[in-house]
Amino acid sequence: MQSAHTQFQATSLPADDPRFMAALDLQIAQMRRVLELMAPSTIDAAFTHVPFDERMQAVASHG
């Protein structure tokens, strides 16, 4: 099966471009979503079967 890949190329928008604010708002919204998904409550919910001390030891050993 073949898949068509389009070449992605990012270009900078000057701050006076009318699309700049919309692009910035979109990027901020995407970053907020990533942070929301990474929130401790999400992580805790995903690993409720692992005792809290073990979770904290795992976090401490990777930091």
C-alpha positions in Angstrom: 0.0 0.0 0.0 1.4 3.4 -1.0 0.9 6.5 1.0 1.2 10.0 -0.3 3.3 12.2 1.9 3.2 15.8 1.4 6.3 17.7 2.1 5.8 19.9 5.2 7.6 23.2 5.3 7.1 25.7 8.1 7.4 29.4 7.2 7.6 32.3 9.6 4.8 34.9 9.7 5.8 38.5 10.4 4.0 39.9 13.5 2.1 42.4 11.3 0.6 39.6 9.2 -3.1 39.3 10.0 -2.7 35.5 10.3 0.0 35.8 13.0 -2.4 36.2 16.0 -4.6 33.3 14.8 -1.6 31.1 14.4 -0.2 32.1 17.8 -3.6 31.4 19.5 -3.7 28.0 17.9 -0.2 27.1 19.0 -1.0 28.3 22.6 -4.2 26.2 22.6 -2.2 23.1 21.4 0.4 23.7 24.1 -2.2 24.0 26.8 -3.8 20.7 25.6 -0.4 18.9 25.9 0.1 20.3 29.4 -3.4 19.2 30.3 -2.7 15.7 29.1 0.5 15.7 31.1 -1.1 16.9 34.3 -0.3 14.8 37.4 -4.0 13.8 37.8 -3.9 12.2 34.4 -0.8 10.3 35.2 -2.1 9.2 38.6 -5.3 8.0 37.0 -3.4 5.9 34.5 -1.3 4.2 37.2 -3.8 3.7 40.1 -2.8 0.0 40.3 0.8 1.1 41.2 1.3 2.1 44.9 2.1 5.8 45.3 5.5 5.2 46.8 6.6 3.2 43.7 5.3 6.0 41.4 7.3 8.6 43.3 10.4 6.4 43.3 10.1 6.0 39.5 9.7 9.7 39.0 12.6 10.5 41.3 14.9 8.0 39.5 14.2 9.6 36.1 14.7 13.2 37.1 
